[in-house]
Structures are given as structure tokens and as C-alpha cells.
Amino acid sequence: MDALALQTAASNATVLAVAGTFALFALFLSVTAHVAARNVLGDVEVKKAFAIGPAIAAVAVVSTTFGFNSFLALGIALALDFLLARFLYGQSDRLTAYVVFIHFVVSVIVGVVLFGLLVILSSAPV
């Protein structure tokens, strides 16, 4: 077997880890998208948010895999969030931009809180 093939071959554990990370991140982004849309638009269908989360998570996974610039990936993710929210909720550009801004803010706040809890729990004595 070629040494290069051994170094570049993805194991089943790696594929499972990437798939699990993608699924959890897509779920996280879907929930925060729904919270943002409900906050701005009122009563909205939850299934619309579950179309937004996986698309943005896919941008994150692809950009990380291929080593794209993080700011470029963030811009693409925000643009995709805007386009999907505009299409799914059918609101004006200004209101859609507000939904995307609230989605970004909610995602950052909830992400920081969850990461902080993870750090606190992982540093606890056994």
C-alpha cells in the first residue's frame, strides 16, 4: 500500500465525526434561525428554519475542509442566510436583513454561553 494513500485516506471514525459535527451544527443553526425569525416576524413555521441551518452548516464544513478564508466563509454564510430567509419568509430586503442580523447575534450569544459551559464543566475536578 502506498504511504501517501495511508496518510490521506479518511477513516470511518473521521467521516462519522464530520457527519456528527455537521448534524449538530445544522441543528444549532436551525434552532437559532427559528428563534430569530420568531423574534422578528412573530409566529412562523419551524420547518422553514430547518431549511436554513443545514445550508449554512454546509458552508462551514466545506470552507473548513478546503481551508478557505474565515471571513470569506462568514460572508458567504450570511449571504446564503439572507437569500434563504428572503425566499422562505417572503419579506422585504430590509426586514430579511434584520432577521439575518438577529440570527447572527443569537447564534453568537448562544454559542458563547454553550462554549463557556463546556469549558467550566471540563475544568471541574473529578
Short mmCIF file of N, CA, C and O in Angstrom, two decimals:
data_model
loop_
_atom_site.label_atom_id
_atom_site.label_comp_id
_atom_site.label_asym_id
_atom_site.label_seq_id
_atom_site.Cartn_x
_atom_site.Cartn_y
_atom_site.Cartn_z
N MET A 1 0.84 -1.18 0.00
CA MET A 1 0.00 0.00 0.00
C MET A 1 0.89 1.24 0.00
O MET A 1 1.91 1.28 0.66
N ASP A 2 0.48 2.22 -0.72
CA ASP A 2 1.24 3.45 -0.85
C ASP A 2 1.17 4.27 0.44
O ASP A 2 0.12 4.39 1.07
N ALA A 3 2.30 4.87 0.85
CA ALA A 3 2.33 5.65 2.09
C ALA A 3 1.46 6.89 1.98
O ALA A 3 0.82 7.29 2.96
N LEU A 4 1.40 7.50 0.81
CA LEU A 4 0.57 8.69 0.63
C LEU A 4 -0.91 8.35 0.78
O LEU A 4 -1.67 9.10 1.37
N ALA A 5 -1.30 7.20 0.27
CA ALA A 5 -2.70 6.77 0.39
C ALA A 5 -3.07 6.55 1.85
O ALA A 5 -4.20 6.83 2.26
N LEU A 6 -2.12 6.07 2.64
CA LEU A 6 -2.40 5.86 4.06
C LEU A 6 -2.57 7.19 4.79
O LEU A 6 -3.35 7.30 5.73
N GLN A 7 -1.85 8.20 4.36
CA GLN A 7 -1.92 9.49 5.04
C GLN A 7 -3.17 10.28 4.66
O GLN A 7 -3.65 11.08 5.44
N THR A 8 -3.70 10.06 3.47
CA THR A 8 -4.83 10.87 3.03
C THR A 8 -6.17 10.14 3.14
O THR A 8 -7.20 10.75 2.95
N ALA A 9 -6.16 8.86 3.40
CA ALA A 9 -7.41 8.12 3.48
C ALA A 9 -8.17 8.51 4.75
O ALA A 9 -7.60 8.61 5.83
N ALA A 10 -9.46 8.75 4.58
CA ALA A 10 -10.30 9.10 5.72
C ALA A 10 -10.83 7.82 6.36
O ALA A 10 -11.35 6.95 5.68
N SER A 11 -10.68 7.72 7.65
CA SER A 11 -11.19 6.55 8.33
C SER A 11 -12.68 6.72 8.58
O SER A 11 -13.24 7.81 8.46
N ASN A 12 -13.33 5.64 8.96
CA ASN A 12 -14.76 5.69 9.26
C ASN A 12 -15.02 6.61 10.46
O ASN A 12 -16.05 7.28 10.50
N ALA A 13 -14.10 6.62 11.41
CA ALA A 13 -14.28 7.48 12.58
C ALA A 13 -14.24 8.95 12.19
O ALA A 13 -14.99 9.76 12.72
N THR A 14 -13.37 9.30 11.25
CA THR A 14 -13.27 10.68 10.80
C THR A 14 -14.55 11.10 10.07
O THR A 14 -15.07 12.19 10.30
N VAL A 15 -15.04 10.23 9.20
CA VAL A 15 -16.27 10.54 8.47
C VAL A 15 -17.43 10.68 9.43
O VAL A 15 -18.25 11.60 9.30
N LEU A 16 -17.49 9.81 10.42
CA LEU A 16 -18.56 9.88 11.41
C LEU A 16 -18.45 11.16 12.25
O LEU A 16 -19.47 11.80 12.56
N ALA A 17 -17.23 11.55 12.59
CA ALA A 17 -17.03 12.78 13.36
C ALA A 17 -17.46 14.01 12.57
O ALA A 17 -18.11 14.92 13.10
N VAL A 18 -17.12 14.05 11.29
CA VAL A 18 -17.51 15.18 10.45
C VAL A 18 -19.03 15.21 10.27
O VAL A 18 -19.66 16.26 10.36
N ALA A 19 -19.63 14.05 10.04
CA ALA A 19 -21.08 13.99 9.87
C ALA A 19 -21.81 14.40 11.16
O ALA A 19 -22.81 15.13 11.11
N GLY A 20 -21.30 13.96 12.30
CA GLY A 20 -21.91 14.35 13.57
C GLY A 20 -21.76 15.82 13.86
O GLY A 20 -22.70 16.47 14.33
N THR A 21 -20.59 16.38 13.56
CA THR A 21 -20.37 17.80 13.74
C THR A 21 -21.29 18.61 12.84
O THR A 21 -21.90 19.59 13.27
N PHE A 22 -21.41 18.18 11.59
CA PHE A 22 -22.31 18.86 10.66
C PHE A 22 -23.75 18.80 11.15
O PHE A 22 -24.46 19.81 11.14
N ALA A 23 -24.21 17.64 11.61
CA ALA A 23 -25.59 17.50 12.06
C ALA A 23 -25.88 18.36 13.29
O ALA A 23 -26.91 19.03 13.36
N LEU A 24 -24.96 18.35 14.26
CA LEU A 24 -25.17 19.17 15.45
C LEU A 24 -25.13 20.67 15.14
O LEU A 24 -25.93 21.44 15.66
N PHE A 25 -24.22 21.06 14.25
CA PHE A 25 -24.13 22.47 13.88
C PHE A 25 -25.37 22.89 13.09
O PHE A 25 -25.88 24.00 13.26
N ALA A 26 -25.85 22.02 12.21
CA ALA A 26 -27.07 22.32 11.44
C ALA A 26 -28.27 22.45 12.37
O ALA A 26 -29.10 23.35 12.21
N LEU A 27 -28.36 21.58 13.37
CA LEU A 27 -29.45 21.67 14.34
C LEU A 27 -29.35 22.97 15.14
O LEU A 27 -30.35 23.67 15.34
N PHE A 28 -28.15 23.31 15.59
CA PHE A 28 -27.92 24.55 16.33
C PHE A 28 -28.34 25.76 15.50
O PHE A 28 -29.05 26.65 15.97
N LEU A 29 -27.90 25.81 14.24
CA LEU A 29 -28.23 26.95 13.38
C LEU A 29 -29.71 27.00 13.04
O LEU A 29 -30.29 28.08 12.89
N SER A 30 -30.34 25.85 12.92
CA SER A 30 -31.78 25.82 12.66
C SER A 30 -32.57 26.37 13.84
O SER A 30 -33.52 27.14 13.67
N VAL A 31 -32.18 25.97 15.03
CA VAL A 31 -32.87 26.45 16.23
C VAL A 31 -32.68 27.96 16.39
O VAL A 31 -33.64 28.69 16.65
N THR A 32 -31.46 28.44 16.19
CA THR A 32 -31.23 29.88 16.33
C THR A 32 -31.90 30.66 15.20
O THR A 32 -32.35 31.79 15.42
N ALA A 33 -32.00 30.08 14.01
CA ALA A 33 -32.73 30.74 12.92
C ALA A 33 -34.21 30.86 13.25
O ALA A 33 -34.84 31.89 12.98
N HIS A 34 -34.76 29.82 13.86
CA HIS A 34 -36.17 29.87 14.24
C HIS A 34 -36.41 30.89 15.35
O HIS A 34 -37.39 31.64 15.31
N VAL A 35 -35.51 30.94 16.31
CA VAL A 35 -35.63 31.93 17.39
C VAL A 35 -35.57 33.34 16.81
O VAL A 35 -36.37 34.22 17.18
N ALA A 36 -34.65 33.58 15.88
CA ALA A 36 -34.53 34.90 15.27
C ALA A 36 -35.77 35.26 14.46
O ALA A 36 -36.29 36.39 14.56
N ALA A 37 -36.27 34.31 13.68
CA ALA A 37 -37.46 34.59 12.85
C ALA A 37 -38.69 34.84 13.72
O ALA A 37 -39.48 35.74 13.44
N ARG A 38 -38.84 34.06 14.79
CA ARG A 38 -39.98 34.28 15.69
C ARG A 38 -39.85 35.63 16.40
O ARG A 38 -40.85 36.29 16.65
N ASN A 39 -38.65 36.01 16.73
CA ASN A 39 -38.41 37.27 17.41
C ASN A 39 -38.78 38.46 16.53
O ASN A 39 -39.33 39.44 17.01
N VAL A 40 -38.48 38.37 15.25
CA VAL A 40 -38.70 39.48 14.34
C VAL A 40 -40.07 39.41 13.67
O VAL A 40 -40.79 40.41 13.61
N LEU A 41 -40.45 38.22 13.19
CA LEU A 41 -41.65 38.10 12.36
C LEU A 41 -42.89 37.62 13.12
O LEU A 41 -43.98 37.68 12.59
N GLY A 42 -42.72 37.14 14.31
CA GLY A 42 -43.86 36.60 15.05
C GLY A 42 -43.97 35.10 14.84
O GLY A 42 -42.97 34.39 14.83
N ASP A 43 -45.18 34.61 14.64
CA ASP A 43 -45.41 33.18 14.51
C ASP A 43 -45.02 32.70 13.12
O ASP A 43 -45.64 33.07 12.12
N VAL A 44 -43.97 31.88 13.03
CA VAL A 44 -43.51 31.32 11.76
C VAL A 44 -43.39 29.81 11.90
O VAL A 44 -43.27 29.28 13.00
N GLU A 45 -43.40 29.13 10.76
CA GLU A 45 -43.28 27.67 10.76
C GLU A 45 -41.84 27.27 11.09
O GLU A 45 -40.90 27.83 10.56
N VAL A 46 -41.72 26.25 11.94
CA VAL A 46 -40.39 25.80 12.34
C VAL A 46 -39.67 25.09 11.20
O VAL A 46 -38.45 25.11 11.11
N LYS A 47 -40.43 24.48 10.28
CA LYS A 47 -39.79 23.73 9.20
C LYS A 47 -39.01 24.65 8.25
O LYS A 47 -38.08 24.19 7.59
N LYS A 48 -39.36 25.92 8.20
CA LYS A 48 -38.60 26.85 7.36
C LYS A 48 -37.20 27.07 7.91
O LYS A 48 -36.23 27.19 7.16
N ALA A 49 -37.08 27.11 9.22
CA ALA A 49 -35.76 27.28 9.83
C ALA A 49 -34.89 26.05 9.60
O ALA A 49 -33.67 26.16 9.51
N PHE A 50 -35.51 24.88 9.49
CA PHE A 50 -34.74 23.66 9.26
C PHE A 50 -34.25 23.54 7.82
O PHE A 50 -33.53 22.60 7.50
N ALA A 51 -34.61 24.49 6.98
CA ALA A 51 -34.03 24.57 5.64
C ALA A 51 -32.81 25.49 5.65
O ALA A 51 -31.93 25.37 4.80
N ILE A 52 -32.76 26.40 6.60
CA ILE A 52 -31.67 27.37 6.66
C ILE A 52 -30.43 26.78 7.34
O ILE A 52 -29.30 26.93 6.86
N GLY A 53 -30.62 26.10 8.45
CA GLY A 53 -29.50 25.59 9.24
C GLY A 53 -28.54 24.69 8.49
O GLY A 53 -27.32 24.93 8.51
N PRO A 54 -29.02 23.64 7.80
CA PRO A 54 -28.08 22.75 7.10
C PRO A 54 -27.30 23.43 5.98
O PRO A 54 -26.14 23.10 5.74
N ALA A 55 -27.90 24.40 5.31
CA ALA A 55 -27.19 25.08 4.23
C ALA A 55 -26.01 25.90 4.77
O ALA A 55 -24.91 25.87 4.21
N ILE A 56 -26.24 26.58 5.88
CA ILE A 56 -25.16 27.37 6.48
C ILE A 56 -24.09 26.45 7.08
O ILE A 56 -22.90 26.73 6.98
N ALA A 57 -24.52 25.35 7.68
CA ALA A 57 -23.56 24.39 8.22
C ALA A 57 -22.71 23.78 7.11
O ALA A 57 -21.52 23.52 7.30
N ALA A 58 -23.31 23.58 5.94
CA ALA A 58 -22.55 23.05 4.81
C ALA A 58 -21.47 24.03 4.37
O ALA A 58 -20.34 23.61 4.03
N VAL A 59 -21.77 25.32 4.40
CA VAL A 59 -20.75 26.33 4.07
C VAL A 59 -19.59 26.24 5.06
O VAL A 59 -18.42 26.29 4.68
N ALA A 60 -19.91 26.07 6.34
CA ALA A 60 -18.87 25.97 7.37
C ALA A 60 -18.00 24.74 7.17
O ALA A 60 -16.76 24.82 7.25
N VAL A 61 -18.62 23.60 6.89
CA VAL A 61 -17.85 22.36 6.72
C VAL A 61 -16.98 22.42 5.47
O VAL A 61 -15.80 22.07 5.51
N VAL A 62 -17.54 22.90 4.36
CA VAL A 62 -16.77 22.98 3.11
C VAL A 62 -15.63 23.98 3.24
O VAL A 62 -14.50 23.71 2.81
N SER A 63 -15.89 25.14 3.86
CA SER A 63 -14.83 26.13 3.98
C SER A 63 -13.71 25.66 4.91
O SER A 63 -12.54 25.95 4.67
N THR A 64 -14.07 24.92 5.95
CA THR A 64 -13.05 24.37 6.84
C THR A 64 -12.27 23.27 6.15
O THR A 64 -11.04 23.19 6.27
N THR A 65 -12.95 22.42 5.40
CA THR A 65 -12.29 21.31 4.71
C THR A 65 -11.27 21.81 3.70
O THR A 65 -10.17 21.27 3.61
N PHE A 66 -11.64 22.83 2.94
CA PHE A 66 -10.75 23.32 1.89
C PHE A 66 -9.88 24.48 2.33
O PHE A 66 -9.12 25.02 1.52
N GLY A 67 -9.98 24.89 3.58
CA GLY A 67 -9.10 25.92 4.12
C GLY A 67 -9.35 27.31 3.57
O GLY A 67 -8.43 28.08 3.39
N PHE A 68 -10.61 27.64 3.30
CA PHE A 68 -10.96 28.98 2.82
C PHE A 68 -10.75 30.00 3.93
O PHE A 68 -10.74 29.66 5.11
N ASN A 69 -10.65 31.24 3.55
CA ASN A 69 -10.55 32.34 4.49
C ASN A 69 -11.83 32.38 5.34
O ASN A 69 -12.94 32.29 4.81
N SER A 70 -11.68 32.54 6.64
CA SER A 70 -12.83 32.52 7.54
C SER A 70 -13.79 33.67 7.28
O SER A 70 -15.01 33.50 7.37
N PHE A 71 -13.26 34.85 6.96
CA PHE A 71 -14.12 35.99 6.69
C PHE A 71 -14.90 35.81 5.39
O PHE A 71 -16.05 36.22 5.28
N LEU A 72 -14.27 35.17 4.41
CA LEU A 72 -14.96 34.86 3.16
C LEU A 72 -16.10 33.87 3.43
O LEU A 72 -17.21 34.04 2.92
N ALA A 73 -15.81 32.85 4.23
CA ALA A 73 -16.83 31.86 4.56
C ALA A 73 -17.98 32.49 5.35
O ALA A 73 -19.16 32.17 5.11
N LEU A 74 -17.66 33.39 6.26
CA LEU A 74 -18.70 34.09 7.02
C LEU A 74 -19.57 34.93 6.09
O LEU A 74 -20.80 34.95 6.22
N GLY A 75 -18.95 35.63 5.16
CA GLY A 75 -19.71 36.43 4.19
C GLY A 75 -20.62 35.57 3.33
O GLY A 75 -21.78 35.93 3.08
N ILE A 76 -20.11 34.43 2.88
CA ILE A 76 -20.92 33.52 2.08
C ILE A 76 -22.08 32.98 2.91
O ILE A 76 -23.22 32.89 2.44
N ALA A 77 -21.80 32.61 4.16
CA ALA A 77 -22.86 32.08 5.03
C ALA A 77 -23.93 33.12 5.30
O ALA A 77 -25.13 32.81 5.28
N LEU A 78 -23.54 34.37 5.55
CA LEU A 78 -24.52 35.43 5.78
C LEU A 78 -25.33 35.72 4.52
O LEU A 78 -26.55 35.95 4.60
N ALA A 79 -24.68 35.71 3.37
CA ALA A 79 -25.40 35.93 2.11
C ALA A 79 -26.38 34.79 1.84
O ALA A 79 -27.52 35.03 1.42
N LEU A 80 -25.96 33.56 2.10
CA LEU A 80 -26.86 32.41 1.92
C LEU A 80 -28.01 32.47 2.92
O LEU A 80 -29.16 32.16 2.56
N ASP A 81 -27.72 32.86 4.14
CA ASP A 81 -28.77 33.03 5.15
C ASP A 81 -29.79 34.07 4.66
O ASP A 81 -31.00 33.87 4.76
N PHE A 82 -29.30 35.18 4.12
CA PHE A 82 -30.18 36.23 3.61
C PHE A 82 -31.05 35.71 2.47
O PHE A 82 -32.26 35.91 2.45
N LEU A 83 -30.42 35.03 1.51
CA LEU A 83 -31.17 34.54 0.35
C LEU A 83 -32.23 33.51 0.75
O LEU A 83 -33.37 33.56 0.26
N LEU A 84 -31.87 32.60 1.64
CA LEU A 84 -32.84 31.59 2.07
C LEU A 84 -33.96 32.20 2.90
O LEU A 84 -35.14 31.85 2.72
N ALA A 85 -33.62 33.12 3.79
CA ALA A 85 -34.66 33.78 4.59
C ALA A 85 -35.58 34.60 3.71
O ALA A 85 -36.80 34.62 3.91
N ARG A 86 -35.02 35.28 2.73
CA ARG A 86 -35.83 36.08 1.80
C ARG A 86 -36.79 35.18 1.03
O ARG A 86 -37.96 35.49 0.86
N PHE A 87 -36.28 34.04 0.55
CA PHE A 87 -37.11 33.12 -0.21
C PHE A 87 -38.17 32.45 0.66
O PHE A 87 -39.33 32.35 0.28
N LEU A 88 -37.78 31.99 1.84
CA LEU A 88 -38.69 31.21 2.69
C LEU A 88 -39.75 32.07 3.38
O LEU A 88 -40.90 31.65 3.50
N TYR A 89 -39.36 33.23 3.86
CA TYR A 89 -40.30 34.05 4.63
C TYR A 89 -40.99 35.12 3.78
O TYR A 89 -41.98 35.69 4.22
N GLY A 90 -40.46 35.42 2.60
CA GLY A 90 -41.11 36.34 1.68
C GLY A 90 -41.27 37.76 2.21
O GLY A 90 -42.27 38.40 1.93
N GLN A 91 -40.30 38.24 2.94
CA GLN A 91 -40.37 39.60 3.50
C GLN A 91 -39.52 40.55 2.65
O GLN A 91 -38.81 40.13 1.74
N SER A 92 -39.57 41.83 2.98
CA SER A 92 -38.77 42.82 2.27
C SER A 92 -37.28 42.60 2.58
O SER A 92 -36.92 41.90 3.52
N ASP A 93 -36.44 43.22 1.76
CA ASP A 93 -35.00 43.08 1.96
C ASP A 93 -34.56 43.61 3.32
O ASP A 93 -33.70 43.04 3.97
N ARG A 94 -35.15 44.73 3.71
CA ARG A 94 -34.78 45.35 4.99
C ARG A 94 -35.16 44.45 6.17
O ARG A 94 -34.36 44.25 7.09
N LEU A 95 -36.36 43.89 6.14
CA LEU A 95 -36.80 43.01 7.23
C LEU A 95 -36.02 41.70 7.21
O LEU A 95 -35.67 41.17 8.27
N THR A 96 -35.70 41.21 6.04
CA THR A 96 -34.89 39.99 5.93
C THR A 96 -33.48 40.22 6.48
O THR A 96 -32.94 39.36 7.17
N ALA A 97 -32.91 41.38 6.19
CA ALA A 97 -31.59 41.71 6.73
C ALA A 97 -31.63 41.78 8.25
O ALA A 97 -30.69 41.35 8.93
N TYR A 98 -32.72 42.28 8.80
CA TYR A 98 -32.88 42.33 10.25
C TYR A 98 -32.98 40.92 10.84
O TYR A 98 -32.38 40.64 11.88
N VAL A 99 -33.71 40.03 10.16
CA VAL A 99 -33.81 38.63 10.62
C VAL A 99 -32.43 37.98 10.61
O VAL A 99 -32.04 37.29 11.56
N VAL A 100 -31.66 38.22 9.55
CA VAL A 100 -30.31 37.64 9.46
C VAL A 100 -29.40 38.21 10.54
O VAL A 100 -28.62 37.47 11.16
N PHE A 101 -29.49 39.51 10.80
CA PHE A 101 -28.69 40.13 11.86
C PHE A 101 -29.04 39.52 13.22
O PHE A 101 -28.14 39.17 14.00
N ILE A 102 -30.32 39.38 13.51
CA ILE A 102 -30.74 38.78 14.78
C ILE A 102 -30.29 37.32 14.85
O ILE A 102 -29.86 36.85 15.91
N HIS A 103 -30.35 36.61 13.72
CA HIS A 103 -29.88 35.22 13.70
C HIS A 103 -28.40 35.15 14.04
O HIS A 103 -27.96 34.29 14.82
N PHE A 104 -27.62 36.06 13.47
CA PHE A 104 -26.18 36.11 13.76
C PHE A 104 -25.94 36.38 15.25
O PHE A 104 -25.15 35.70 15.90
N VAL A 105 -26.64 37.37 15.78
CA VAL A 105 -26.46 37.76 17.18
C VAL A 105 -26.87 36.62 18.12
O VAL A 105 -26.14 36.29 19.07
N VAL A 106 -28.02 36.01 17.86
CA VAL A 106 -28.49 34.91 18.71
C VAL A 106 -27.52 33.73 18.64
O VAL A 106 -27.19 33.12 19.66
N SER A 107 -27.02 33.43 17.44
CA SER A 107 -26.07 32.32 17.29
C SER A 107 -24.78 32.58 18.06
O SER A 107 -24.25 31.67 18.72
N VAL A 108 -24.28 33.81 18.00
CA VAL A 108 -23.04 34.14 18.73
C VAL A 108 -23.27 34.05 20.23
O VAL A 108 -22.47 33.46 20.96
N ILE A 109 -24.37 34.64 20.71
CA ILE A 109 -24.62 34.63 22.16
C ILE A 109 -24.82 33.22 22.68
O ILE A 109 -24.20 32.82 23.68
N VAL A 110 -25.66 32.43 22.03
CA VAL A 110 -25.90 31.06 22.49
C VAL A 110 -24.63 30.22 22.36
O VAL A 110 -24.31 29.42 23.24
N GLY A 111 -23.87 30.43 21.29
CA GLY A 111 -22.61 29.69 21.12
C GLY A 111 -21.60 30.00 22.20
O GLY A 111 -20.94 29.11 22.72
N VAL A 112 -21.48 31.27 22.56
CA VAL A 112 -20.54 31.66 23.62
C VAL A 112 -20.98 31.08 24.96
O VAL A 112 -20.15 30.58 25.74
N VAL A 113 -22.27 31.11 25.24
CA VAL A 113 -22.77 30.56 26.51
C VAL A 113 -22.52 29.05 26.56
O VAL A 113 -22.04 28.52 27.57
N LEU A 114 -22.84 28.34 25.47
CA LEU A 114 -22.62 26.88 25.46
C LEU A 114 -21.14 26.53 25.55
O LEU A 114 -20.76 25.58 26.26
N PHE A 115 -20.29 27.28 24.85
CA PHE A 115 -18.86 27.03 24.94
C PHE A 115 -18.34 27.32 26.35
O PHE A 115 -17.52 26.57 26.88
N GLY A 116 -18.83 28.39 26.96
CA GLY A 116 -18.44 28.69 28.34
C GLY A 116 -18.84 27.59 29.30
O GLY A 116 -18.07 27.22 30.19
N LEU A 117 -20.04 27.07 29.13
CA LEU A 117 -20.48 25.95 29.97
C LEU A 117 -19.61 24.72 29.75
O LEU A 117 -19.27 24.01 30.71
N LEU A 118 -19.24 24.48 28.50
CA LEU A 118 -18.37 23.34 28.21
C LEU A 118 -17.01 23.49 28.87
O LEU A 118 -16.47 22.54 29.45
N VAL A 119 -16.46 24.68 28.84
CA VAL A 119 -15.16 24.94 29.46
C VAL A 119 -15.25 24.78 30.98
O VAL A 119 -14.40 24.17 31.61
N ILE A 120 -16.31 25.32 31.56
CA ILE A 120 -16.49 25.20 33.02
C ILE A 120 -16.65 23.75 33.43
O ILE A 120 -16.03 23.29 34.39
N LEU A 121 -17.48 23.01 32.70
CA LEU A 121 -17.69 21.60 33.04
C LEU A 121 -16.45 20.74 32.82
O LEU A 121 -16.19 19.81 33.57
N SER A 122 -15.68 21.07 31.79
CA SER A 122 -14.48 20.27 31.52
C SER A 122 -13.36 20.57 32.51
O SER A 122 -12.45 19.75 32.68
N SER A 123 -13.41 21.72 33.17
CA SER A 123 -12.36 22.06 34.13
C SER A 123 -12.74 21.67 35.55
O SER A 123 -11.97 21.91 36.49
N ALA A 124 -13.91 21.09 35.73
CA ALA A 124 -14.33 20.69 37.07
C ALA A 124 -13.49 19.53 37.57
O ALA A 124 -13.09 18.65 36.79
N PRO A 125 -13.21 19.50 38.86
CA PRO A 125 -12.43 18.37 39.39
C PRO A 125 -13.25 17.08 39.31
O PRO A 125 -14.47 17.10 39.41
N VAL A 126 -12.53 16.00 39.17
CA VAL A 126 -13.21 14.71 39.03
C VAL A 126 -13.40 14.03 40.35
O VAL A 126 -12.69 14.06 41.25
#
